[in-house]
PDB file of C-alpha atoms in Angstrom:
ATOM      1  CA  MET I   1     -66.672 -17.071 -22.124  1.00 52.00           C
ATOM      2  CA  LEU I   2     -69.644 -18.462 -24.110  1.00 56.00           C
ATOM      3  CA  ASP I   3     -71.088 -15.033 -24.819  1.00 68.00           C
ATOM      4  CA  SER I   4     -68.311 -12.503 -24.273  1.00 74.00           C
ATOM      5  CA  THR I   5     -65.564 -13.857 -26.561  1.00 86.00           C
ATOM      6  CA  SER I   6     -65.199 -15.690 -29.870  1.00 91.00           C
ATOM      7  CA  CYS I   7     -62.782 -18.332 -31.127  1.00 92.00           C
ATOM      8  CA  LEU I   8     -62.627 -16.326 -34.360  1.00 90.00           C
ATOM      9  CA  ASN I   9     -60.946 -13.493 -32.446  1.00 90.00           C
ATOM     10  CA  HIS I  10     -58.655 -14.914 -29.786  1.00 89.00           C
ATOM     11  CA  THR I  11     -57.944 -12.223 -27.204  1.00 92.00           C
ATOM     12  CA  PRO I  12     -56.091 -12.044 -23.862  1.00 92.00           C
ATOM     13  CA  GLN I  13     -59.513 -11.915 -22.179  1.00 94.00           C
ATOM     14  CA  ARG I  14     -60.533 -15.188 -23.824  1.00 94.00           C
ATOM     15  CA  GLU I  15     -57.237 -16.873 -22.955  1.00 93.00           C
ATOM     16  CA  ALA I  16     -57.599 -15.780 -19.319  1.00 93.00           C
ATOM     17  CA  LEU I  17     -61.090 -17.268 -19.189  1.00 94.00           C
ATOM     18  CA  MET I  18     -59.826 -20.493 -20.727  1.00 95.00           C
ATOM     19  CA  GLU I  19     -57.129 -20.668 -18.074  1.00 94.00           C
ATOM     20  CA  GLN I  20     -59.781 -20.335 -15.377  1.00 94.00           C
ATOM     21  CA  MET I  21     -61.864 -23.125 -16.910  1.00 94.00           C
ATOM     22  CA  GLN I  22     -58.771 -25.306 -17.160  1.00 96.00           C
ATOM     23  CA  VAL I  23     -58.370 -25.137 -13.378  1.00 96.00           C
ATOM     24  CA  TYR I  24     -61.913 -26.461 -12.946  1.00 96.00           C
ATOM     25  CA  ALA I  25     -61.315 -29.208 -15.508  1.00 96.00           C
ATOM     26  CA  ASP I  26     -58.072 -30.294 -13.875  1.00 96.00           C
ATOM     27  CA  SER I  27     -59.884 -30.763 -10.573  1.00 96.00           C
ATOM     28  CA  CYS I  28     -62.251 -33.277 -12.187  1.00 96.00           C
ATOM     29  CA  SER I  29     -61.058 -36.871 -12.493  1.00 97.00           C
ATOM     30  CA  ASP I  30     -62.389 -39.314 -15.059  1.00 97.00           C
ATOM     31  CA  LYS I  31     -64.074 -41.231 -12.215  1.00 97.00           C
ATOM     32  CA  MET I  32     -65.926 -38.065 -11.191  1.00 97.00           C
ATOM     33  CA  PHE I  33     -67.056 -37.600 -14.787  1.00 97.00           C
ATOM     34  CA  TYR I  34     -68.471 -41.125 -15.021  1.00 97.00           C
ATOM     35  CA  ALA I  35     -70.193 -40.689 -11.660  1.00 98.00           C
ATOM     36  CA  TYR I  36     -71.795 -37.473 -12.921  1.00 98.00           C
ATOM     37  CA  TYR I  37     -73.075 -39.210 -16.055  1.00 98.00           C
ATOM     38  CA  ALA I  38     -74.414 -42.114 -13.978  1.00 97.00           C
ATOM     39  CA  ALA I  39     -76.246 -39.928 -11.428  1.00 97.00           C
ATOM     40  CA  THR I  40     -80.042 -40.067 -11.691  1.00 96.00           C
ATOM     41  CA  ASP I  41     -81.275 -38.044  -8.722  1.00 97.00           C
ATOM     42  CA  PRO I  42     -81.856 -34.435  -9.899  1.00 96.00           C
ATOM     43  CA  ALA I  43     -80.778 -33.001  -6.551  1.00 97.00           C
ATOM     44  CA  GLU I  44     -77.538 -34.985  -6.657  1.00 97.00           C
ATOM     45  CA  VAL I  45     -76.878 -33.903 -10.241  1.00 98.00           C
ATOM     46  CA  LYS I  46     -77.417 -30.274  -9.263  1.00 97.00           C
ATOM     47  CA  ARG I  47     -75.054 -30.656  -6.313  1.00 97.00           C
ATOM     48  CA  MET I  48     -72.363 -32.172  -8.561  1.00 97.00           C
ATOM     49  CA  GLU I  49     -72.726 -29.310 -11.025  1.00 97.00           C
ATOM     50  CA  ASN I  50     -72.535 -26.518  -8.475  1.00 97.00           C
ATOM     51  CA  ASN I  51     -69.344 -24.482  -9.010  1.00 95.00           C
ATOM     52  CA  THR I  52     -67.625 -27.295 -10.949  1.00 97.00           C
ATOM     53  CA  ILE I  53     -66.706 -27.997 -14.570  1.00 97.00           C
ATOM     54  CA  PHE I  54     -69.993 -29.894 -14.811  1.00 98.00           C
ATOM     55  CA  GLU I  55     -71.872 -26.619 -14.488  1.00 97.00           C
ATOM     56  CA  TYR I  56     -70.136 -25.408 -17.655  1.00 96.00           C
ATOM     57  CA  HIS I  57     -70.844 -28.764 -19.309  1.00 97.00           C
ATOM     58  CA  HIS I  58     -74.525 -28.408 -18.436  1.00 98.00           C
ATOM     59  CA  GLU I  59     -74.695 -24.808 -19.618  1.00 97.00           C
ATOM     60  CA  SER I  60     -73.163 -25.645 -22.995  1.00 97.00           C
ATOM     61  CA  LEU I  61     -76.204 -27.765 -23.824  1.00 98.00           C
ATOM     62  CA  GLU I  62     -78.641 -25.220 -22.378  1.00 98.00           C
ATOM     63  CA  LYS I  63     -77.118 -22.598 -24.648  1.00 97.00           C
ATOM     64  CA  LEU I  64     -77.644 -24.770 -27.716  1.00 98.00           C
ATOM     65  CA  LEU I  65     -81.224 -25.505 -26.721  1.00 98.00           C
ATOM     66  CA  ARG I  66     -81.904 -21.779 -26.388  1.00 98.00           C
ATOM     67  CA  GLU I  67     -80.121 -20.614 -29.506  1.00 98.00           C
ATOM     68  CA  ILE I  68     -80.784 -23.238 -32.180  1.00 98.00           C
ATOM     69  CA  PRO I  69     -84.575 -22.738 -32.454  1.00 98.00           C
ATOM     70  CA  LEU I  70     -84.174 -18.949 -32.591  1.00 98.00           C
ATOM     71  CA  GLN I  71     -81.268 -18.824 -35.026  1.00 98.00           C
ATOM     72  CA  GLN I  72     -82.198 -17.557 -38.472  1.00 97.00           C
ATOM     73  CA  VAL I  73     -79.561 -18.721 -40.942  1.00 98.00           C
ATOM     74  CA  PRO I  74     -79.080 -16.331 -43.889  1.00 96.00           C
ATOM     75  CA  GLN I  75     -78.874 -17.697 -47.414  1.00 97.00           C
ATOM     76  CA  GLY I  76     -75.316 -18.668 -48.255  1.00 98.00           C
ATOM     77  CA  HIS I  77     -74.394 -19.418 -44.629  1.00 98.00           C
ATOM     78  CA  VAL I  78     -74.174 -22.277 -42.148  1.00 98.00           C
ATOM     79  CA  VAL I  79     -74.120 -21.997 -38.362  1.00 98.00           C
ATOM     80  CA  LEU I  80     -72.254 -24.506 -36.195  1.00 98.00           C
ATOM     81  CA  TRP I  81     -72.478 -25.019 -32.441  1.00 98.00           C
ATOM     82  CA  HIS I  82     -69.726 -26.950 -30.683  1.00 98.00           C
ATOM     83  CA  LEU I  83     -71.309 -29.010 -27.908  1.00 98.00           C
ATOM     84  CA  TYR I  84     -68.514 -31.147 -26.430  1.00 98.00           C
ATOM     85  CA  ASN I  85     -65.430 -33.083 -27.549  1.00 97.00           C
ATOM     86  CA  MET I  86     -65.982 -33.471 -31.341  1.00 98.00           C
ATOM     87  CA  GLY I  87     -69.718 -32.901 -31.261  1.00 98.00           C
ATOM     88  CA  TYR I  88     -71.293 -30.239 -33.481  1.00 98.00           C
ATOM     89  CA  VAL I  89     -74.824 -29.197 -34.372  1.00 98.00           C
ATOM     90  CA  VAL I  90     -75.101 -27.649 -37.833  1.00 98.00           C
ATOM     91  CA  LYS I  91     -77.977 -25.456 -38.997  1.00 98.00           C
ATOM     92  CA  THR I  92     -78.547 -24.343 -42.577  1.00 98.00           C
ATOM     93  CA  PRO I  93     -81.351 -22.128 -43.887  1.00 98.00           C
ATOM     94  CA  SER I  94     -83.395 -25.347 -44.317  1.00 98.00           C
ATOM     95  CA  HIS I  95     -82.071 -28.115 -42.078  1.00 98.00           C
ATOM     96  CA  THR I  96     -80.471 -28.971 -38.711  1.00 98.00           C
ATOM     97  CA  PHE I  97     -78.332 -32.027 -37.977  1.00 98.00           C
ATOM     98  CA  GLY I  98     -75.684 -33.328 -35.570  1.00 98.00           C
ATOM     99  CA  ILE I  99     -72.280 -34.972 -35.749  1.00 98.00           C
ATOM    100  CA  ASP I 100     -70.633 -36.957 -32.901  1.00 98.00           C
ATOM    101  CA  LEU I 101     -72.917 -35.494 -30.224  1.00 98.00           C
ATOM    102  CA  LYS I 102     -71.897 -36.521 -26.717  1.00 98.00           C
ATOM    103  CA  HIS I 103     -73.487 -35.045 -23.593  1.00 98.00           C
ATOM    104  CA  ARG I 104     -75.130 -36.328 -20.461  1.00 97.00           C
ATOM    105  CA  ASP I 105     -78.477 -34.878 -21.634  1.00 98.00           C
ATOM    106  CA  ALA I 106     -77.925 -35.022 -25.401  1.00 98.00           C
ATOM    107  CA  ALA I 107     -81.329 -36.686 -25.932  1.00 98.00           C
ATOM    108  CA  ARG I 108     -82.920 -33.276 -25.352  1.00 98.00           C
ATOM    109  CA  LEU I 109     -81.550 -32.246 -28.754  1.00 98.00           C
ATOM    110  CA  GLU I 110     -83.603 -34.827 -30.646  1.00 98.00           C
ATOM    111  CA  PRO I 111     -86.583 -32.539 -31.420  1.00 98.00           C
ATOM    112  CA  LEU I 112     -84.196 -30.076 -33.098  1.00 98.00           C
ATOM    113  CA  LEU I 113     -82.318 -32.594 -35.276  1.00 98.00           C
ATOM    114  CA  GLU I 114     -83.293 -34.165 -38.585  1.00 98.00           C
ATOM    115  CA  PHE I 115     -80.457 -36.692 -38.712  1.00 98.00           C
ATOM    116  CA  LEU I 116     -77.280 -37.659 -36.851  1.00 98.00           C
ATOM    117  CA  CYS I 117     -73.825 -38.775 -38.030  1.00 98.00           C
ATOM    118  CA  ILE I 118     -71.478 -40.792 -35.793  1.00 98.00           C
ATOM    119  CA  THR I 119     -67.856 -41.275 -36.802  1.00 98.00           C
ATOM    120  CA  HIS I 120     -66.944 -44.362 -34.760  1.00 98.00           C
ATOM    121  CA  ASN I 121     -67.611 -46.679 -31.848  1.00 98.00           C
ATOM    122  CA  HIS I 122     -65.947 -44.862 -28.954  1.00 97.00           C
ATOM    123  CA  GLN I 123     -68.124 -43.604 -26.122  1.00 96.00           C
ATOM    124  CA  ASP I 124     -66.890 -40.012 -26.297  1.00 96.00           C
ATOM    125  CA  HIS I 125     -68.368 -39.623 -29.816  1.00 98.00           C
ATOM    126  CA  PHE I 126     -71.979 -40.610 -29.253  1.00 98.00           C
ATOM    127  CA  SER I 127     -74.854 -40.684 -26.770  1.00 98.00           C
ATOM    128  CA  MET I 128     -77.041 -43.805 -26.670  1.00 97.00           C
ATOM    129  CA  PRO I 129     -80.051 -41.937 -25.206  1.00 98.00           C
ATOM    130  CA  LEU I 130     -79.891 -39.500 -28.139  1.00 98.00           C
ATOM    131  CA  ILE I 131     -79.516 -42.350 -30.636  1.00 98.00           C
ATOM    132  CA  GLU I 132     -82.501 -44.166 -29.113  1.00 98.00           C
ATOM    133  CA  ALA I 133     -84.577 -40.974 -29.176  1.00 98.00           C
ATOM    134  CA  MET I 134     -83.692 -40.354 -32.828  1.00 98.00           C
ATOM    135  CA  VAL I 135     -84.543 -43.915 -33.871  1.00 97.00           C
ATOM    136  CA  LYS I 136     -87.810 -43.847 -31.905  1.00 98.00           C
ATOM    137  CA  ALA I 137     -88.749 -40.623 -33.719  1.00 98.00           C
ATOM    138  CA  GLY I 138     -88.016 -42.240 -37.084  1.00 97.00           C
ATOM    139  CA  LYS I 139     -84.967 -40.083 -37.765  1.00 98.00           C
ATOM    140  CA  THR I 140     -81.849 -41.332 -39.529  1.00 98.00           C
ATOM    141  CA  VAL I 141     -78.716 -42.163 -37.539  1.00 98.00           C
ATOM    142  CA  TYR I 142     -75.612 -42.955 -39.604  1.00 98.00           C
ATOM    143  CA  SER I 143     -72.755 -45.055 -38.207  1.00 98.00           C
ATOM    144  CA  ASN I 144     -70.547 -48.010 -39.105  1.00 97.00           C
ATOM    145  CA  PHE I 145     -71.316 -50.043 -35.981  1.00 97.00           C
ATOM    146  CA  LEU I 146     -74.884 -49.639 -34.676  1.00 97.00           C
ATOM    147  CA  ASP I 147     -77.536 -52.304 -35.209  1.00 93.00           C
ATOM    148  CA  CYS I 148     -80.139 -49.547 -35.155  1.00 92.00           C
ATOM    149  CA  GLY I 149     -80.050 -46.716 -37.678  1.00 92.00           C
ATOM    150  CA  THR I 150     -78.258 -46.883 -41.027  1.00 96.00           C
ATOM    151  CA  ARG I 151     -74.850 -48.497 -41.411  1.00 97.00           C
ATOM    152  CA  VAL I 152     -72.436 -46.845 -43.803  1.00 97.00           C
ATOM    153  CA  GLY I 153     -69.152 -47.837 -45.393  1.00 94.00           C
ATOM    154  CA  THR I 154     -66.603 -46.170 -47.586  1.00 91.00           C
ATOM    155  CA  ASP I 155     -67.400 -44.276 -50.757  1.00 92.00           C
ATOM    156  CA  GLU I 156     -71.130 -44.093 -50.114  1.00 96.00           C
ATOM    157  CA  THR I 157     -73.316 -41.155 -51.097  1.00 98.00           C
ATOM    158  CA  LEU I 158     -76.051 -40.345 -48.597  1.00 98.00           C
ATOM    159  CA  ARG I 159     -78.985 -37.984 -49.044  1.00 97.00           C
ATOM    160  CA  PRO I 160     -80.638 -37.776 -45.627  1.00 97.00           C
ATOM    161  CA  VAL I 161     -82.847 -34.762 -46.452  1.00 97.00           C
ATOM    162  CA  ASP I 162     -83.594 -32.698 -49.543  1.00 96.00           C
ATOM    163  CA  GLY I 163     -80.550 -30.709 -50.618  1.00 96.00           C
ATOM    164  CA  ILE I 164     -77.893 -32.270 -48.362  1.00 98.00           C
ATOM    165  CA  GLU I 165     -75.427 -34.791 -49.767  1.00 98.00           C
ATOM    166  CA  ILE I 166     -72.880 -36.731 -47.719  1.00 98.00           C
ATOM    167  CA  ILE I 167     -69.939 -38.750 -49.006  1.00 98.00           C
ATOM    168  CA  THR I 168     -68.320 -41.189 -46.580  1.00 98.00           C
ATOM    169  CA  THR I 169     -64.777 -42.499 -46.310  1.00 98.00           C
ATOM    170  CA  VAL I 170     -63.696 -45.168 -43.802  1.00 98.00           C
ATOM    171  CA  VAL I 171     -60.194 -44.690 -42.406  1.00 98.00           C
ATOM    172  CA  ASP I 172     -57.911 -45.832 -39.585  1.00 98.00           C
ATOM    173  CA  HIS I 173     -58.072 -44.588 -36.011  1.00 97.00           C
ATOM    174  CA  ASN I 174     -54.622 -46.017 -35.227  1.00 94.00           C
ATOM    175  CA  PRO I 175     -52.480 -48.983 -36.360  1.00 93.00           C
ATOM    176  CA  GLN I 176     -54.618 -51.361 -34.295  1.00 95.00           C
ATOM    177  CA  LEU I 177     -58.049 -49.934 -35.175  1.00 97.00           C
ATOM    178  CA  VAL I 178     -57.988 -50.000 -38.967  1.00 97.00           C
ATOM    179  CA  ASN I 179     -61.028 -49.016 -41.048  1.00 96.00           C
ATOM    180  CA  PHE I 180     -62.622 -47.846 -37.828  1.00 98.00           C
ATOM    181  CA  VAL I 181     -63.608 -44.207 -38.404  1.00 98.00           C
ATOM    182  CA  VAL I 182     -66.118 -42.772 -40.881  1.00 98.00           C
ATOM    183  CA  ASP I 183     -65.215 -39.379 -42.319  1.00 98.00           C
ATOM    184  CA  TYR I 184     -68.281 -37.390 -43.384  1.00 98.00           C
ATOM    185  CA  GLU I 185     -67.951 -34.904 -46.246  1.00 98.00           C
ATOM    186  CA  ILE I 186     -71.208 -32.965 -45.969  1.00 98.00           C
ATOM    187  CA  ASP I 187     -72.427 -30.692 -48.745  1.00 98.00           C
ATOM    188  CA  CYS I 188     -74.884 -28.546 -46.803  1.00 98.00           C
ATOM    189  CA  GLY I 189     -76.979 -27.646 -49.826  1.00 98.00           C
ATOM    190  CA  ALA I 190     -77.580 -24.958 -52.422  1.00 98.00           C
ATOM    191  CA  ASP I 191     -79.120 -22.528 -49.942  1.00 97.00           C
ATOM    192  CA  THR I 192     -75.765 -22.442 -48.096  1.00 98.00           C
ATOM    193  CA  GLY I 193     -73.833 -21.840 -51.315  1.00 98.00           C
ATOM    194  CA  ASN I 194     -72.999 -25.561 -51.109  1.00 98.00           C
ATOM    195  CA  LYS I 195     -70.801 -25.084 -48.058  1.00 98.00           C
ATOM    196  CA  VAL I 196     -68.883 -28.308 -47.349  1.00 98.00           C
ATOM    197  CA  ILE I 197     -68.071 -29.554 -43.834  1.00 98.00           C
ATOM    198  CA  LEU I 198     -65.548 -32.397 -43.550  1.00 98.00           C
ATOM    199  CA  HIS I 199     -65.651 -34.052 -40.115  1.00 98.00           C
ATOM    200  CA  LEU I 200     -62.710 -36.404 -39.557  1.00 98.00           C
ATOM    201  CA  GLY I 201     -63.625 -37.905 -36.193  1.00 98.00           C
ATOM    202  CA  ASP I 202     -60.513 -39.610 -34.840  1.00 98.00           C
ATOM    203  CA  SER I 203     -58.866 -40.121 -38.244  1.00 98.00           C
ATOM    204  CA  ARG I 204     -55.127 -40.630 -37.927  1.00 97.00           C
ATOM    205  CA  ASN I 205     -53.628 -41.377 -41.358  1.00 97.00           C
ATOM    206  CA  TRP I 206     -53.436 -38.249 -43.501  1.00 97.00           C
ATOM    207  CA  GLU I 207     -52.794 -40.341 -46.631  1.00 97.00           C
ATOM    208  CA  GLN I 208     -56.271 -41.922 -46.337  1.00 97.00           C
ATOM    209  CA  LEU I 209     -58.063 -38.587 -46.203  1.00 98.00           C
ATOM    210  CA  ARG I 210     -59.861 -37.385 -49.284  1.00 97.00           C
ATOM    211  CA  LYS I 211     -62.269 -34.805 -50.576  1.00 98.00           C
ATOM    212  CA  THR I 212     -64.534 -34.760 -53.605  1.00 97.00           C
ATOM    213  CA  LYS I 213     -65.363 -31.048 -53.331  1.00 98.00           C
ATOM    214  CA  GLU I 214     -63.677 -27.941 -52.004  1.00 98.00           C
ATOM    215  CA  VAL I 215     -63.800 -27.984 -48.193  1.00 98.00           C
ATOM    216  CA  ASP I 216     -65.060 -24.965 -46.294  1.00 98.00           C
ATOM    217  CA  VAL I 217     -64.878 -26.244 -42.690  1.00 98.00           C
ATOM    218  CA  LEU I 218     -62.514 -29.029 -41.567  1.00 98.00           C
ATOM    219  CA  ILE I 219     -63.038 -30.599 -38.123  1.00 98.00           C
ATOM    220  CA  PRO I 220     -60.056 -32.780 -37.091  1.00 98.00           C
ATOM    221  CA  HIS I 221     -58.893 -34.395 -33.839  1.00 98.00           C
ATOM    222  CA  LEU I 222     -55.839 -32.299 -32.964  1.00 95.00           C
ATOM    223  CA  ALA I 223     -53.948 -34.947 -30.990  1.00 95.00           C
ATOM    224  CA  VAL I 224     -54.701 -38.380 -32.451  1.00 96.00           C
ATOM    225  CA  GLY I 225     -51.361 -38.552 -34.273  1.00 95.00           C
ATOM    226  CA  LEU I 226     -52.642 -37.037 -37.511  1.00 97.00           C
ATOM    227  CA  ASP I 227     -49.932 -35.172 -39.398  1.00 97.00           C
ATOM    228  CA  MET I 228     -51.926 -31.946 -39.298  1.00 97.00           C
ATOM    229  CA  PRO I 229     -49.833 -29.846 -41.700  1.00 96.00           C
ATOM    230  CA  ARG I 230     -49.948 -32.565 -44.366  1.00 97.00           C
ATOM    231  CA  ALA I 231     -53.660 -33.212 -43.766  1.00 97.00           C
ATOM    232  CA  VAL I 232     -54.584 -29.534 -44.000  1.00 97.00           C
ATOM    233  CA  GLU I 233     -52.325 -28.986 -46.984  1.00 96.00           C
ATOM    234  CA  LYS I 234     -53.966 -31.946 -48.763  1.00 97.00           C
ATOM    235  CA  LEU I 235     -57.559 -30.932 -47.971  1.00 97.00           C
ATOM    236  CA  ASN I 236     -56.997 -27.159 -48.187  1.00 97.00           C
ATOM    237  CA  PRO I 237     -60.032 -26.066 -46.140  1.00 97.00           C
ATOM    238  CA  LYS I 238     -61.034 -22.447 -45.699  1.00 97.00           C
ATOM    239  CA  VAL I 239     -61.386 -22.900 -41.918  1.00 97.00           C
ATOM    240  CA  VAL I 240     -60.042 -25.472 -39.429  1.00 98.00           C
ATOM    241  CA  LEU I 241     -61.940 -26.079 -36.173  1.00 98.00           C
ATOM    242  CA  MET I 242     -59.487 -27.984 -33.970  1.00 98.00           C
ATOM    243  CA  SER I 243     -61.423 -30.339 -31.713  1.00 97.00           C
ATOM    244  CA  HIS I 244     -61.251 -33.138 -29.090  1.00 97.00           C
ATOM    245  CA  ILE I 245     -60.163 -30.850 -26.267  1.00 94.00           C
ATOM    246  CA  MET I 246     -61.033 -31.333 -22.573  1.00 94.00           C
ATOM    247  CA  GLU I 247     -62.589 -34.793 -22.968  1.00 95.00           C
ATOM    248  CA  LEU I 248     -63.297 -35.448 -19.292  1.00 97.00           C
ATOM    249  CA  SER I 249     -63.861 -39.207 -19.511  1.00 96.00           C
ATOM    250  CA  HIS I 250     -60.125 -39.625 -20.066  1.00 95.00           C
ATOM    251  CA  PRO I 251     -57.681 -39.492 -17.143  1.00 94.00           C
ATOM    252  CA  ILE I 252     -56.107 -36.087 -16.604  1.00 92.00           C
ATOM    253  CA  ASP I 253     -52.662 -37.407 -17.556  1.00 88.00           C
ATOM    254  CA  LYS I 254     -53.770 -39.573 -20.505  1.00 89.00           C
ATOM    255  CA  TRP I 255     -55.604 -38.477 -23.657  1.00 89.00           C
ATOM    256  CA  ARG I 256     -57.170 -35.405 -22.063  1.00 94.00           C
ATOM    257  CA  TRP I 257     -55.753 -32.436 -23.914  1.00 94.00           C
ATOM    258  CA  SER I 258     -55.891 -29.025 -22.295  1.00 95.00           C
ATOM    259  CA  TYR I 259     -56.771 -25.586 -23.633  1.00 96.00           C
ATOM    260  CA  PRO I 260     -53.100 -24.485 -23.576  1.00 95.00           C
ATOM    261  CA  TYR I 261     -52.154 -27.590 -25.560  1.00 95.00           C
ATOM    262  CA  GLY I 262     -54.914 -26.896 -28.082  1.00 96.00           C
ATOM    263  CA  LEU I 263     -53.914 -23.272 -28.530  1.00 96.00           C
ATOM    264  CA  ALA I 264     -50.296 -24.325 -29.034  1.00 95.00           C
ATOM    265  CA  ARG I 265     -51.330 -26.778 -31.766  1.00 95.00           C
ATOM    266  CA  CYS I 266     -53.319 -24.019 -33.482  1.00 96.00           C
ATOM    267  CA  ARG I 267     -50.231 -21.801 -33.443  1.00 94.00           C
ATOM    268  CA  ASP I 268     -48.060 -24.667 -34.753  1.00 95.00           C
ATOM    269  CA  LEU I 269     -50.360 -25.206 -37.715  1.00 95.00           C
ATOM    270  CA  THR I 270     -50.557 -21.493 -38.446  1.00 95.00           C
ATOM    271  CA  GLU I 271     -46.769 -21.225 -38.419  1.00 94.00           C
ATOM    272  CA  ALA I 272     -46.266 -24.384 -40.495  1.00 93.00           C
ATOM    273  CA  LEU I 273     -48.666 -23.417 -43.276  1.00 92.00           C
ATOM    274  CA  GLY I 274     -49.084 -19.674 -42.849  1.00 90.00           C
ATOM    275  CA  LYS I 275     -52.801 -20.381 -42.465  1.00 87.00           C
ATOM    276  CA  GLU I 276     -54.606 -17.923 -40.199  1.00 87.00           C
ATOM    277  CA  GLU I 277     -58.068 -19.517 -40.155  1.00 95.00           C
ATOM    278  CA  VAL I 278     -57.296 -22.112 -37.441  1.00 97.00           C
ATOM    279  CA  TYR I 279     -59.570 -21.927 -34.415  1.00 97.00           C
ATOM    280  CA  LEU I 280     -60.200 -23.687 -31.092  1.00 97.00           C
ATOM    281  CA  PRO I 281     -63.906 -23.588 -30.184  1.00 97.00           C
ATOM    282  CA  VAL I 282     -65.093 -24.175 -26.633  1.00 96.00           C
ATOM    283  CA  TRP I 283     -68.210 -25.979 -25.429  1.00 97.00           C
ATOM    284  CA  GLY I 284     -71.391 -24.164 -26.362  1.00 97.00           C
ATOM    285  CA  GLU I 285     -69.712 -21.858 -28.863  1.00 96.00           C
ATOM    286  CA  LYS I 286     -71.611 -20.682 -31.960  1.00 97.00           C
ATOM    287  CA  ILE I 287     -69.756 -20.118 -35.233  1.00 96.00           C
ATOM    288  CA  VAL I 288     -71.410 -18.437 -38.216  1.00 95.00           C
ATOM    289  CA  PHE I 289     -69.756 -19.296 -41.519  1.00 94.00           C
TER     290      PHE I 289
END
């Protein structure tokens, strides 16, 4: 599925492959996922990956590690790779950075990244080994909760590297977790044609969302309770990458949304707004914009 299909062109072949992967995912409990992340013996890790959803999880990172260094990004473009959950690596003609990167071996991405953005303090949106590797290498990590790195609040303007500008907005995750999530509006620079990526993390209240520039790529959580039609109508992005699918640390029957559910939400949004550019990436997928 990683190489033979594209989320930009959803076909029966792709849907059939997604159905196959869903079977593997549904056979993996949250306890199995935590055990996999805790395993330290390489032979045991390999055994756990063999012919399971963890093999796909492993391969998604391997694909990024192969492709990112070789990818030449044309002027006026950005390239995004979806790693897992809401995690993306973004490469411009000049820079490479990450947002909400979660993976058992995410620290291997550190040499490729110049900075890292984290939306909030939930374990499925960050990797401590990657954070520690970034900080050790003297690279900037933005969050609203870490003692290491750089703490950010609302209405801040960040310039992590030459040409990239980020504006932050702090919003609610849910009625209990208020002012909990940092939204990152990222202007990727002049050599991308100033493409803007707006990553919402687990933002729930559409009325709190804002933009200061026209949005090219919107990355929302598709099942956090966000009124998606109102949010998309307000932000008016060119492309929506629906995310937070197949998060294996959640129980199968609680907060773990399936591929069929994700595809249905894409169709709902398309029907509600008449907007065709709504996509559901899978782990390891590359998107050229």
